[in-house]
Structure formats: structure tokens, C-alpha cells
Short mmCIF file of C-alpha atoms in Angstrom, two decimals:
data_model
loop_
_atom_site.label_atom_id
_atom_site.label_comp_id
_atom_site.label_asym_id
_atom_site.label_seq_id
_atom_site.Cartn_x
_atom_site.Cartn_y
_atom_site.Cartn_z
CA GLY G 1 -1.96 20.41 -7.31
CA ALA G 2 -4.39 18.20 -5.47
CA GLY G 3 -3.57 14.67 -4.42
CA VAL G 4 -5.28 11.46 -5.46
CA SER G 5 -9.01 11.82 -5.09
CA GLN G 6 -11.39 8.90 -4.54
CA SER G 7 -15.16 8.81 -4.45
CA PRO G 8 -17.32 7.96 -2.75
CA SER G 9 -15.52 7.91 0.58
CA ASN G 10 -18.03 5.40 1.91
CA LYS G 11 -20.35 3.03 0.10
CA VAL G 12 -22.90 0.72 1.64
CA THR G 13 -24.56 -1.77 -0.68
CA GLU G 14 -26.62 -4.89 -0.56
CA LYS G 15 -25.25 -8.28 -1.48
CA GLY G 16 -25.68 -8.92 -5.18
CA LYS G 17 -25.63 -5.28 -6.25
CA ASP G 18 -23.01 -3.76 -8.54
CA VAL G 19 -20.80 -0.88 -7.34
CA GLU G 20 -18.49 1.58 -9.05
CA LEU G 21 -15.57 3.24 -7.32
CA ARG G 22 -13.83 6.24 -8.83
CA CYS G 23 -10.25 7.45 -8.72
CA ASP G 24 -8.82 10.75 -9.94
CA PRO G 25 -5.02 10.48 -9.99
CA ILE G 26 -2.56 13.31 -9.59
CA SER G 27 -2.36 15.32 -12.80
CA GLY G 28 0.49 14.16 -14.99
CA HIS G 29 0.87 10.77 -13.32
CA THR G 30 0.80 8.05 -15.95
CA ALA G 31 0.70 5.05 -13.63
CA LEU G 32 -2.39 4.16 -11.60
CA TYR G 33 -2.88 1.33 -9.12
CA TRP G 34 -5.80 -0.16 -7.24
CA TYR G 35 -5.27 -1.95 -3.92
CA ARG G 36 -7.64 -3.53 -1.44
CA GLN G 37 -7.19 -3.24 2.31
CA SER G 38 -9.17 -5.71 4.37
CA LEU G 39 -9.57 -5.41 8.14
CA GLY G 40 -6.34 -6.41 9.85
CA GLN G 41 -4.63 -7.14 6.56
CA GLY G 42 -2.07 -5.39 4.47
CA LEU G 43 -2.77 -3.87 1.13
CA GLU G 44 -3.47 -6.33 -1.67
CA PHE G 45 -2.59 -5.32 -5.24
CA LEU G 46 -5.53 -5.51 -7.64
CA ILE G 47 -4.70 -3.86 -10.97
CA TYR G 48 -2.20 -1.47 -12.59
CA PHE G 49 -2.52 0.91 -15.54
CA GLN G 50 0.41 2.54 -17.32
CA GLY G 51 -0.32 4.93 -20.14
CA ASN G 52 -1.78 3.14 -23.14
CA SER G 53 -0.26 -0.22 -22.26
CA ALA G 54 -2.40 -3.24 -21.46
CA PRO G 55 -3.23 -3.19 -17.74
CA ASP G 56 -1.76 -5.70 -15.30
CA LYS G 57 -4.88 -7.43 -13.98
CA SER G 58 -3.01 -10.17 -12.14
CA GLY G 59 -4.36 -9.16 -8.72
CA LEU G 60 -8.07 -9.12 -9.48
CA PRO G 61 -9.61 -11.78 -7.20
CA SER G 62 -12.42 -12.86 -9.52
CA ASP G 63 -14.13 -12.01 -12.80
CA ARG G 64 -16.65 -9.95 -10.82
CA PHE G 65 -13.94 -7.30 -10.55
CA SER G 66 -13.02 -5.07 -13.47
CA ALA G 67 -11.46 -1.68 -13.94
CA GLU G 68 -10.97 0.82 -16.69
CA ARG G 69 -9.05 4.00 -17.15
CA THR G 70 -10.44 6.55 -19.55
CA GLY G 71 -8.23 9.04 -21.36
CA GLY G 72 -5.23 8.03 -19.31
CA SER G 73 -6.64 9.78 -16.26
CA VAL G 74 -9.74 8.84 -14.26
CA SER G 75 -10.18 5.20 -13.34
CA THR G 76 -13.27 3.25 -12.28
CA LEU G 77 -13.20 -0.02 -10.37
CA THR G 78 -16.39 -2.02 -10.81
CA ILE G 79 -17.47 -4.89 -8.61
CA GLN G 80 -20.41 -6.89 -9.93
CA ARG G 81 -22.74 -8.99 -7.80
CA THR G 82 -21.04 -7.88 -4.59
CA GLN G 83 -20.43 -10.39 -1.84
CA GLN G 84 -19.87 -9.80 1.88
CA GLU G 85 -16.22 -10.76 1.51
CA ASP G 86 -15.80 -7.78 -0.83
CA SER G 87 -16.18 -5.47 2.19
CA ALA G 88 -12.90 -3.59 2.49
CA VAL G 89 -11.22 -0.26 1.86
CA TYR G 90 -10.32 0.17 -1.79
CA LEU G 91 -7.29 2.38 -2.29
CA CYS G 92 -6.08 4.03 -5.45
CA ALA G 93 -2.52 5.25 -5.98
CA SER G 94 -0.73 7.04 -8.77
CA SER G 95 2.90 7.60 -9.65
CA ILE G 96 5.14 9.08 -12.29
CA ARG G 97 6.65 6.28 -14.32
CA GLY G 98 10.31 6.35 -15.06
CA LEU G 99 11.44 7.49 -11.66
CA ALA G 100 13.59 4.96 -9.82
CA LYS G 101 12.01 6.00 -6.54
CA ASN G 102 8.64 4.66 -7.65
CA ILE G 103 6.76 6.79 -5.13
CA GLN G 104 3.11 5.84 -5.10
CA TYR G 105 0.74 8.50 -3.79
CA PHE G 106 -2.42 7.11 -2.26
CA GLY G 107 -5.90 8.46 -1.99
CA ALA G 108 -7.90 8.18 1.22
CA GLY G 109 -9.81 5.21 -0.13
CA THR G 110 -13.41 4.10 -0.49
CA ARG G 111 -14.77 2.07 2.40
CA LEU G 112 -17.14 -0.52 0.93
CA SER G 113 -19.59 -2.32 3.16
CA VAL G 114 -21.64 -5.15 1.68
CA LEU G 115 -24.64 -6.04 3.81
CA GLN Z 1 7.67 -16.13 -3.15
CA GLN Z 2 5.67 -12.94 -3.21
CA GLN Z 3 5.00 -12.66 0.51
CA VAL Z 4 6.34 -10.04 2.88
CA LYS Z 5 6.03 -10.96 6.56
CA GLN Z 6 5.80 -8.16 9.11
CA SER Z 7 6.02 -8.15 12.90
CA PRO Z 8 4.88 -7.25 15.45
CA GLN Z 9 1.20 -6.78 14.71
CA SER Z 10 0.99 -4.06 17.34
CA LEU Z 11 3.48 -2.12 19.40
CA ILE Z 12 3.26 0.18 22.40
CA VAL Z 13 6.20 2.48 23.10
CA GLN Z 14 6.72 5.22 25.62
CA LYS Z 15 7.42 8.73 24.40
CA GLY Z 16 11.11 9.11 23.70
CA GLY Z 17 11.64 5.40 23.22
CA ILE Z 18 12.72 3.47 20.14
CA SER Z 19 10.11 1.73 17.98
CA ILE Z 20 11.31 -1.23 15.93
CA ILE Z 21 9.28 -2.99 13.26
CA ASN Z 22 10.62 -5.95 11.33
CA CYS Z 23 9.94 -7.42 7.91
CA ALA Z 24 11.17 -10.46 6.04
CA TYR Z 25 10.83 -11.45 2.41
CA GLU Z 26 11.44 -14.51 0.26
CA ASN Z 27 11.79 -13.25 -3.29
CA THR Z 28 15.41 -12.29 -3.88
CA ALA Z 29 14.38 -10.41 -7.01
CA PHE Z 30 12.80 -7.64 -4.94
CA ASP Z 31 14.89 -4.52 -5.31
CA TYR Z 32 12.95 -1.72 -3.66
CA PHE Z 33 11.76 -1.67 -0.05
CA PRO Z 34 9.57 1.24 1.08
CA TRP Z 35 7.87 1.88 4.38
CA TYR Z 36 4.47 3.54 4.40
CA GLN Z 37 2.75 5.32 7.28
CA GLN Z 38 -1.03 5.39 7.53
CA PHE Z 39 -3.16 7.49 9.87
CA PRO Z 40 -6.80 6.57 10.50
CA GLY Z 41 -9.05 7.58 7.62
CA LYS Z 42 -6.12 8.43 5.38
CA GLY Z 43 -4.28 6.64 2.64
CA PRO Z 44 -0.77 5.34 3.24
CA ALA Z 45 2.05 7.81 2.65
CA LEU Z 46 5.64 7.00 1.82
CA LEU Z 47 7.87 7.43 4.86
CA ILE Z 48 11.27 6.15 3.77
CA ALA Z 49 12.61 3.63 1.27
CA ILE Z 50 15.79 1.69 0.57
CA ARG Z 51 17.44 -0.19 -2.28
CA PRO Z 52 19.31 -3.44 -1.52
CA ASP Z 53 22.71 -1.99 -2.41
CA VAL Z 54 22.89 -0.18 0.95
CA SER Z 55 22.58 -1.57 4.47
CA GLU Z 56 21.11 1.47 6.15
CA LYS Z 57 19.27 4.65 5.32
CA LYS Z 58 18.42 7.41 7.76
CA GLU Z 59 16.01 10.30 7.41
CA GLY Z 60 15.57 12.32 10.56
CA ARG Z 61 14.30 10.04 13.32
CA PHE Z 62 13.52 7.21 10.90
CA THR Z 63 16.08 4.58 9.89
CA ILE Z 64 15.80 1.52 7.69
CA SER Z 65 18.25 -1.30 8.38
CA PHE Z 66 18.62 -3.80 5.55
CA ASN Z 67 20.16 -7.28 5.77
CA LYS Z 68 20.33 -8.73 2.27
CA SER Z 69 21.75 -12.11 3.27
CA ALA Z 70 19.02 -12.65 5.85
CA LYS Z 71 16.36 -11.16 3.57
CA GLN Z 72 15.19 -8.92 6.36
CA PHE Z 73 14.70 -5.21 6.84
CA SER Z 74 13.49 -3.12 9.71
CA LEU Z 75 12.24 0.34 10.56
CA HIS Z 76 13.60 2.12 13.61
CA ILE Z 77 11.87 5.22 14.95
CA MET Z 78 14.11 7.06 17.36
CA ASP Z 79 12.74 9.38 20.07
CA SER Z 80 9.21 8.16 19.32
CA GLN Z 81 6.49 10.81 19.68
CA PRO Z 82 2.72 10.53 20.19
CA GLY Z 83 2.33 11.98 16.69
CA ASP Z 84 4.06 8.88 15.32
CA SER Z 85 1.09 6.77 16.43
CA ALA Z 86 -0.13 5.20 13.19
CA THR Z 87 -0.08 1.98 11.22
CA TYR Z 88 3.19 1.20 9.46
CA PHE Z 89 3.47 -1.04 6.43
CA CYS Z 90 6.62 -2.44 4.93
CA ALA Z 91 6.54 -3.32 1.27
CA ALA Z 92 8.68 -4.66 -1.53
CA SER Z 93 8.60 -4.41 -5.28
CA LEU Z 94 10.33 -5.35 -8.46
CA LEU Z 95 11.34 -2.18 -10.24
CA GLY Z 96 10.17 -3.34 -13.62
CA ALA Z 97 7.16 -3.20 -15.81
CA THR Z 98 4.57 -3.05 -13.09
CA ASN Z 99 6.25 -1.79 -9.96
CA LYS Z 100 3.36 -3.13 -7.89
CA LEU Z 101 3.98 -3.12 -4.17
CA ILE Z 102 3.73 -6.29 -2.07
CA PHE Z 103 2.76 -5.14 1.42
CA GLY Z 104 3.24 -6.60 4.86
CA THR Z 105 0.20 -6.90 7.11
CA GLY Z 106 0.97 -3.72 9.04
CA THR Z 107 2.00 -2.74 12.56
CA LEU Z 108 -0.21 -0.56 14.71
CA LEU Z 109 2.09 1.70 16.74
CA ALA Z 110 0.89 3.54 19.80
CA VAL Z 111 3.28 5.99 21.45
CA GLN Z 112 2.19 6.80 24.97
CA PRO Z 113 2.87 10.29 26.34
#
């Protein structure tokens, strides 16, 4: 079926506002990841969901960042009180757990600009 | 311990030439090393990957060379084509509970016709 879908593709917000970014993983994929890609930088791991297990939140940069995954499918990344340094491309990936290859399939990302 | 260092930052190669991108890591517990290719406006896509029990893996024009003792691995693109122009990321992960990828900073490759 379709690949990983992210929305919106672009988001411009004012400093201090809250934003929500959405990710629809590939159907049947139980693992879901969020990464952040800043200009000129590699991808930075943010959070990982696997089925009904507790998420790995070790990459979230501050308590302004949170994410949830409802029904084991769609995920929302929320950034509260956005700051200019939050400007980046936020990428979502999904994979089938249990495969040794660990292929992560990425969406096209949401480009967030904080003015 | 978690860092993956990638070089060069950018690379210009003539069509038909060989593109070489290098990565180094510190954490000896890493056991999976993928390379991702990213075109502008798109998400990264897996290109080729290797486990540390082999020293080389080849898929078409793309080859990973892996040196476990030196904790280094590299991507070689043979007969480089303009369509290969993209950003390439090396990565590493622990195949365990999280499988999160630790990425290098990326190499912007431009293949000139």
C-alpha cells in the first residue's frame, strides 16, 4: 500500500505557539519513530513506539516535546511553546519489528518554521 | 559513545567516477550499519546495509566496506551517475529493544555530467 504519510508538509508558526505534527505509518508496521533533521545536520532520534510497550522517549530534547500513538497506528508529535531552535524537518519512520534487517521507511517529513 | 562521524560533508564527482563516503563510530556494541539516500524534499530511503560479521557487501554499483578493528565503514558508488546526486547518510544501531538509528551528519554528493 501507501508509504509513510506525514502532515502537514510545511508548517509556519509564531514563537510561543503549540504545533501538532501527524504521521500515518505503513499499514501493519508496529514500530514507529520520530526524528528531527536540522539544517546541515544528520537525523536526530526523538522517540520510538513499539506496539503497546512503553515508548522510548530518550531523544526528546525538552519537556515541551511530547508524542502519542493512538490505536497502534497514527502518531502525533506535539511541540508546546515553540522556539526558533525548533525549526527543522521532522521525519517519521515505521518498520516491521522482528526483522533482523530493521528497515525503517521514512515519510517526506514536516518542515517546521518558527518565526 | 553514540556518535557516528561522517566525511566528507560534500563531494563532487564526474560522471563515471567513483564516489567514496566514510564513516567512523565509537560504540563497539553497534551491530547494524545502514546507508540511507535522500533526495531533496523526500525522506531518506535505505540504500544498502551491513552487519559487522562481513567485511564487504555489494549491491549493483553500491558497495559497503567495513573495517571492524578500525571501527570504520564506507560507501563506494561505482560508475557514478547524475541520478546519484543526493545526500547520503551513514547510520548505526543496536539491534535490540529500540533499534533507533544514530545518523552521521550527511554527505551531499553532486555527480557532474
